[in-house]
Amino acid sequence: MTLSMVTFRWSRVLSVVVSLSACVSADRGGTLPPAEQSAPAAAYGYQIVKTYPHDSRAYTQGLVYRDGVLFESTGLHGRSTLRKVRLETGEVLQQYQLEPRYFGEGLVDWGGQLIQLTWQTNVGFVYDLNSFKPLRQFAYSGEGWGLTHDGKRLIMSDGQPSGQLRYLDPASLKELGRITIRDQGRPVAMLNELEIVRGEILANIYQTDRIARIDPASGRVIGWIDLSGLLSAAERRDTDVLNGIAYDTASDRLFVTGKLWPRLFEIRLERRLR
């Protein structure tokens, strides 16, 4: 994203916990219903299940749920951090401050490490999961936006019109290849924060209240999640866009965040008829 986009894009801080169990098919358990590869992308709404507090000063860029807590990457020059956050209270338990020249972006956990992207400085950082001690840094071309993993590779977004996601080797952090994400044959631009949920990729679409549900084998968008209305119109004047996704595998919950949002929601998806 450009600097002009920073002023336009609101502050990303509400954390939304999404439980995708509302639309499970009769012949398959789990949170995500089976997708028909030849059908148009399905549409989903939501119900709020529970609300949690969240730091309204955090410009949420990346979100990870692990070991009962949230790990969060926040952005803005001079305000970018890596954080460990208590879900139930929003309390920041641990924090590492990035140098002012870095604009924090996507975040992923891998083994005993946390890996964080930055926006336009072409550098990412690797930290010890427990101490937040910086271990090393790595380079990549273009901008860093979202980051997740599929158990074998890291998956990175750069927000560009090409609609491409990059695969990175988790050991060397070198690029392995790319896949283009398409909806009805058209590339999906502005892919932002990412999360793998039961083998599928969920991606925030920057400057919207929508999340794309993506088949990683084909790159096809198989569902659109509409999270508009989580905040009131008055609240949205003081916040930024929806952004940040993290999945609690054990409890089947998906955390979805926004920039500078004051609350964190647990929601359940509902299939919408077209």
Tab-separated table of C-alpha atoms in Angstrom:
chain	number	residue	atom	x	y	z
A	1	MET	CA	0.000	0.000	0.000
A	2	THR	CA	1.072	3.558	-0.694
A	3	LEU	CA	1.451	6.319	1.867
A	4	SER	CA	-1.687	7.975	0.522
A	5	MET	CA	-3.474	4.713	1.130
A	6	VAL	CA	-2.329	4.779	4.752
A	7	THR	CA	-4.261	7.980	5.390
A	8	PHE	CA	-7.263	6.570	3.524
A	9	ARG	CA	-7.217	3.136	5.058
A	10	TRP	CA	-8.646	3.284	8.542
A	11	SER	CA	-6.767	1.885	11.572
A	12	ARG	CA	-6.825	-1.878	11.841
A	13	VAL	CA	-7.627	-2.954	15.293
A	14	LEU	CA	-10.901	-4.725	16.049
A	15	SER	CA	-10.445	-8.455	16.402
A	16	VAL	CA	-13.269	-10.594	15.157
A	17	VAL	CA	-13.525	-14.215	16.077
A	18	VAL	CA	-15.260	-16.122	13.324
A	19	SER	CA	-16.694	-19.563	13.907
A	20	LEU	CA	-17.442	-21.042	10.525
A	21	SER	CA	-19.706	-23.819	11.786
A	22	ALA	CA	-23.035	-22.442	10.640
A	23	CYS	CA	-22.901	-23.945	7.177
A	24	VAL	CA	-21.566	-27.490	7.546
A	25	SER	CA	-22.860	-30.028	5.066
A	26	ALA	CA	-24.602	-33.229	6.212
A	27	ASP	CA	-21.821	-35.475	4.952
A	28	ARG	CA	-18.757	-33.550	6.141
A	29	GLY	CA	-17.803	-32.275	9.578
A	30	GLY	CA	-15.800	-29.164	10.330
A	31	THR	CA	-16.150	-25.450	9.940
A	32	LEU	CA	-16.143	-25.038	6.185
A	33	PRO	CA	-18.843	-26.517	3.942
A	34	PRO	CA	-17.673	-28.347	0.820
A	35	ALA	CA	-17.126	-26.136	-2.197
A	36	GLU	CA	-18.403	-26.745	-5.702
A	37	GLN	CA	-15.551	-25.826	-7.999
A	38	SER	CA	-17.803	-25.097	-10.970
A	39	ALA	CA	-20.323	-22.964	-9.063
A	40	PRO	CA	-20.186	-19.175	-8.507
A	41	ALA	CA	-18.631	-18.124	-5.206
A	42	ALA	CA	-20.992	-18.635	-2.274
A	43	ALA	CA	-22.034	-15.678	-0.103
A	44	TYR	CA	-21.930	-15.613	3.700
A	45	GLY	CA	-23.194	-13.276	6.398
A	46	TYR	CA	-22.701	-13.690	10.153
A	47	GLN	CA	-24.118	-13.722	13.671
A	48	ILE	CA	-22.212	-12.242	16.612
A	49	VAL	CA	-21.561	-14.896	19.266
A	50	LYS	CA	-19.320	-13.017	21.687
A	51	THR	CA	-17.529	-9.673	21.994
A	52	TYR	CA	-14.047	-9.060	23.420
A	53	PRO	CA	-12.130	-5.815	24.107
A	54	HIS	CA	-9.258	-4.807	21.838
A	55	ASP	CA	-6.675	-2.013	21.898
A	56	SER	CA	-8.109	0.754	19.722
A	57	ARG	CA	-4.597	2.197	19.251
A	58	ALA	CA	-3.315	-0.921	17.470
A	59	TYR	CA	-3.133	-0.672	13.677
A	60	THR	CA	-3.600	-4.407	13.222
A	61	GLN	CA	-1.732	-5.875	10.260
A	62	GLY	CA	-1.254	-9.539	11.131
A	63	LEU	CA	-2.888	-11.829	13.667
A	64	VAL	CA	-2.044	-15.322	14.946
A	65	TYR	CA	-3.788	-17.449	17.597
A	66	ARG	CA	-1.490	-19.895	19.376
A	67	ASP	CA	-1.226	-21.463	22.827
A	68	GLY	CA	-4.294	-19.616	24.103
A	69	VAL	CA	-3.147	-16.104	23.197
A	70	LEU	CA	-3.043	-13.791	20.207
A	71	PHE	CA	0.172	-12.685	18.536
A	72	GLU	CA	-0.328	-9.429	16.655
A	73	SER	CA	1.671	-7.309	14.227
A	74	THR	CA	0.768	-3.618	14.179
A	75	GLY	CA	1.713	-0.978	11.631
A	76	LEU	CA	2.364	2.738	11.056
A	77	HIS	CA	5.800	4.320	11.081
A	78	GLY	CA	6.981	4.874	14.641
A	79	ARG	CA	4.138	2.751	16.038
A	80	SER	CA	4.812	-0.685	14.556
A	81	THR	CA	5.038	-3.530	17.068
A	82	LEU	CA	5.014	-7.253	17.612
A	83	ARG	CA	2.649	-8.129	20.468
A	84	LYS	CA	1.404	-10.978	22.610
A	85	VAL	CA	-2.186	-10.252	23.635
A	86	ARG	CA	-4.625	-11.856	26.068
A	87	LEU	CA	-7.754	-12.635	24.057
A	88	GLU	CA	-10.256	-12.303	26.887
A	89	THR	CA	-9.164	-8.839	28.046
A	90	GLY	CA	-7.159	-7.344	25.176
A	91	GLU	CA	-4.226	-6.857	27.575
A	92	VAL	CA	-0.828	-6.584	25.903
A	93	LEU	CA	1.307	-9.172	27.705
A	94	GLN	CA	4.531	-8.665	25.750
A	95	GLN	CA	5.691	-6.216	23.091
A	96	TYR	CA	8.613	-5.529	20.774
A	97	GLN	CA	8.896	-2.099	19.137
A	98	LEU	CA	10.121	-1.913	15.535
A	99	GLU	CA	12.473	0.845	14.417
A	100	PRO	CA	10.539	3.916	13.134
A	101	ARG	CA	11.594	3.299	9.528
A	102	TYR	CA	9.700	-0.007	9.473
A	103	PHE	CA	5.951	-0.326	8.889
A	104	GLY	CA	4.872	-3.668	10.359
A	105	GLU	CA	2.676	-5.945	8.233
A	106	GLY	CA	1.728	-9.661	8.068
A	107	LEU	CA	2.649	-12.181	10.756
A	108	VAL	CA	2.893	-15.985	10.952
A	109	ASP	CA	4.129	-18.522	13.479
A	110	TRP	CA	6.441	-21.308	12.333
A	111	GLY	CA	7.843	-23.794	14.836
A	112	GLY	CA	9.249	-21.812	17.727
A	113	GLN	CA	9.450	-18.587	15.726
A	114	LEU	CA	7.361	-15.640	14.595
A	115	ILE	CA	7.909	-14.181	11.119
A	116	GLN	CA	6.854	-10.601	10.385
A	117	LEU	CA	6.713	-8.674	7.114
A	118	THR	CA	7.176	-4.948	6.599
A	119	TRP	CA	5.475	-2.803	4.004
A	120	GLN	CA	7.822	-1.044	1.555
A	121	THR	CA	11.262	-1.693	3.032
A	122	ASN	CA	11.626	-5.133	1.374
A	123	VAL	CA	12.634	-6.812	4.619
A	124	GLY	CA	11.061	-9.279	7.026
A	125	PHE	CA	12.060	-10.294	10.542
A	126	VAL	CA	12.271	-13.615	12.380
A	127	TYR	CA	11.797	-13.636	16.174
A	128	ASP	CA	11.978	-16.186	18.939
A	129	LEU	CA	8.369	-17.037	19.801
A	130	ASN	CA	8.837	-16.836	23.563
A	131	SER	CA	11.290	-13.984	24.076
A	132	PHE	CA	10.568	-11.894	20.919
A	133	LYS	CA	14.328	-11.737	20.474
A	134	PRO	CA	15.155	-10.859	16.822
A	135	LEU	CA	16.952	-13.824	15.254
A	136	ARG	CA	17.497	-12.726	11.662
A	137	GLN	CA	16.025	-10.810	8.776
A	138	PHE	CA	15.316	-11.662	5.150
A	139	ALA	CA	14.702	-9.793	1.910
A	140	TYR	CA	11.922	-9.962	-0.681
A	141	SER	CA	10.895	-7.885	-3.676
A	142	GLY	CA	7.849	-5.642	-3.697
A	143	GLU	CA	5.601	-4.907	-0.735
A	144	GLY	CA	4.809	-7.147	2.221
A	145	TRP	CA	1.115	-7.406	3.222
A	146	GLY	CA	-0.303	-10.670	4.622
A	147	LEU	CA	1.358	-13.898	5.752
A	148	THR	CA	0.216	-17.422	6.726
A	149	HIS	CA	1.336	-21.032	6.188
A	150	ASP	CA	-0.147	-24.313	4.975
A	151	GLY	CA	2.041	-26.574	7.110
A	152	LYS	CA	4.685	-26.855	4.394
A	153	ARG	CA	5.168	-23.372	2.927
A	154	LEU	CA	4.631	-19.789	3.944
A	155	ILE	CA	2.026	-17.906	1.879
A	156	MET	CA	2.480	-14.166	1.349
A	157	SER	CA	0.346	-11.425	-0.199
A	158	ASP	CA	1.587	-8.140	-1.651
A	159	GLY	CA	-1.745	-6.389	-2.370
A	160	GLN	CA	-1.053	-5.877	-6.050
A	161	PRO	CA	-3.614	-5.888	-8.930
A	162	SER	CA	-2.152	-9.152	-10.225
A	163	GLY	CA	-3.980	-11.017	-7.478
A	164	GLN	CA	-0.981	-13.236	-6.840
A	165	LEU	CA	0.034	-14.982	-3.635
A	166	ARG	CA	3.646	-16.062	-3.154
A	167	TYR	CA	4.901	-19.326	-1.669
A	168	LEU	CA	8.031	-19.050	0.476
A	169	ASP	CA	10.325	-21.736	1.827
A	170	PRO	CA	9.984	-21.490	5.649
A	171	ALA	CA	13.653	-22.342	6.209
A	172	SER	CA	15.405	-20.149	3.644
A	173	LEU	CA	12.485	-17.677	3.241
A	174	LYS	CA	13.177	-17.677	-0.495
A	175	GLU	CA	10.300	-17.531	-2.970
A	176	LEU	CA	9.217	-20.913	-4.361
A	177	GLY	CA	6.467	-19.816	-6.728
A	178	ARG	CA	3.192	-17.926	-7.107
A	179	ILE	CA	-0.491	-18.579	-7.650
A	180	THR	CA	-3.065	-16.149	-9.080
A	181	ILE	CA	-6.319	-15.796	-7.134
A	182	ARG	CA	-9.361	-15.401	-9.384
A	183	ASP	CA	-13.072	-14.812	-9.011
A	184	GLN	CA	-14.999	-15.930	-12.103
A	185	GLY	CA	-11.778	-15.740	-14.083
A	186	ARG	CA	-10.720	-12.254	-12.958
A	187	PRO	CA	-7.690	-11.647	-10.685
A	188	VAL	CA	-8.602	-10.503	-7.177
A	189	ALA	CA	-6.579	-7.417	-6.253
A	190	MET	CA	-5.731	-6.041	-2.797
A	191	LEU	CA	-5.326	-9.394	-1.045
A	192	ASN	CA	-4.243	-8.482	2.469
A	193	GLU	CA	-4.126	-10.452	5.738
A	194	LEU	CA	-4.244	-14.230	5.232
A	195	GLU	CA	-5.138	-17.327	7.237
A	196	ILE	CA	-5.335	-21.032	6.461
A	197	VAL	CA	-8.535	-22.641	7.762
A	198	ARG	CA	-8.970	-26.385	7.208
A	199	GLY	CA	-6.852	-26.353	4.097
A	200	GLU	CA	-8.395	-23.238	2.540
A	201	ILE	CA	-7.031	-19.691	2.411
A	202	LEU	CA	-9.038	-16.822	3.855
A	203	ALA	CA	-7.963	-13.353	2.708
A	204	ASN	CA	-9.057	-9.881	3.741
A	205	ILE	CA	-9.678	-7.631	0.738
A	206	TYR	CA	-8.147	-4.278	1.633
A	207	GLN	CA	-10.525	-1.310	1.980
A	208	THR	CA	-13.574	-3.585	2.092
A	209	ASP	CA	-15.537	-5.541	4.700
A	210	ARG	CA	-15.127	-8.743	2.688
A	211	ILE	CA	-13.047	-11.865	3.142
A	212	ALA	CA	-12.386	-14.217	0.229
A	213	ARG	CA	-12.464	-17.964	0.804
A	214	ILE	CA	-9.926	-19.458	-1.611
A	215	ASP	CA	-9.219	-22.955	-2.906
A	216	PRO	CA	-5.389	-23.098	-2.740
A	217	ALA	CA	-5.148	-25.803	-5.394
A	218	SER	CA	-6.799	-23.732	-8.133
A	219	GLY	CA	-6.611	-20.182	-6.748
A	220	ARG	CA	-10.371	-19.893	-7.280
A	221	VAL	CA	-12.519	-17.833	-4.903
A	222	ILE	CA	-15.182	-20.253	-3.689
A	223	GLY	CA	-16.876	-17.942	-1.187
A	224	TRP	CA	-17.267	-14.321	-0.103
A	225	ILE	CA	-17.776	-13.429	3.577
A	226	ASP	CA	-19.474	-10.060	4.184
A	227	LEU	CA	-18.629	-8.661	7.632
A	228	SER	CA	-20.155	-5.213	7.154
A	229	GLY	CA	-22.078	-3.840	10.132
A	230	LEU	CA	-19.867	-5.175	12.898
A	231	LEU	CA	-19.186	-1.585	13.960
A	232	SER	CA	-21.723	1.215	13.945
A	233	ALA	CA	-21.391	4.131	11.528
A	234	ALA	CA	-20.257	6.342	14.424
A	235	GLU	CA	-17.561	3.873	15.432
A	236	ARG	CA	-16.307	3.550	11.885
A	237	ARG	CA	-15.506	7.274	11.798
A	238	ASP	CA	-12.792	6.658	14.408
A	239	THR	CA	-11.451	3.392	13.032
A	240	ASP	CA	-9.962	1.872	9.895
A	241	VAL	CA	-10.777	-1.105	7.704
A	242	LEU	CA	-11.427	-4.708	8.599
A	243	ASN	CA	-8.133	-6.628	8.625
A	244	GLY	CA	-6.448	-9.498	10.429
A	245	ILE	CA	-7.440	-13.175	10.562
A	246	ALA	CA	-6.346	-15.907	13.000
A	247	TYR	CA	-7.746	-19.398	13.537
A	248	ASP	CA	-8.061	-21.314	16.813
A	249	THR	CA	-7.774	-24.888	15.544
A	250	ALA	CA	-8.639	-26.585	18.854
A	251	SER	CA	-11.880	-24.666	19.426
A	252	ASP	CA	-12.792	-24.068	15.773
A	253	ARG	CA	-12.782	-20.262	16.017
A	254	LEU	CA	-11.555	-17.750	13.498
A	255	PHE	CA	-10.356	-14.347	14.695
A	256	VAL	CA	-10.848	-11.484	12.285
A	257	THR	CA	-9.525	-8.027	13.110
A	258	GLY	CA	-9.762	-4.424	11.959
A	259	LYS	CA	-7.386	-1.514	12.257
A	260	LEU	CA	-7.942	0.547	15.421
A	261	TRP	CA	-11.173	-1.269	16.188
A	262	PRO	CA	-12.198	-1.142	19.879
A	263	ARG	CA	-13.679	-4.634	20.104
A	264	LEU	CA	-13.059	-8.186	19.031
A	265	PHE	CA	-15.989	-10.302	17.899
A	266	GLU	CA	-16.717	-13.981	17.828
A	267	ILE	CA	-19.155	-14.612	15.015
A	268	ARG	CA	-20.833	-17.499	13.259
A	269	LEU	CA	-21.246	-17.534	9.502
A	270	GLU	CA	-24.601	-17.850	7.768
A	271	ARG	CA	-25.022	-18.881	4.154
A	272	ARG	CA	-26.871	-16.281	2.104
A	273	LEU	CA	-29.143	-17.039	-0.806
A	274	ARG	CA	-28.384	-15.128	-3.979
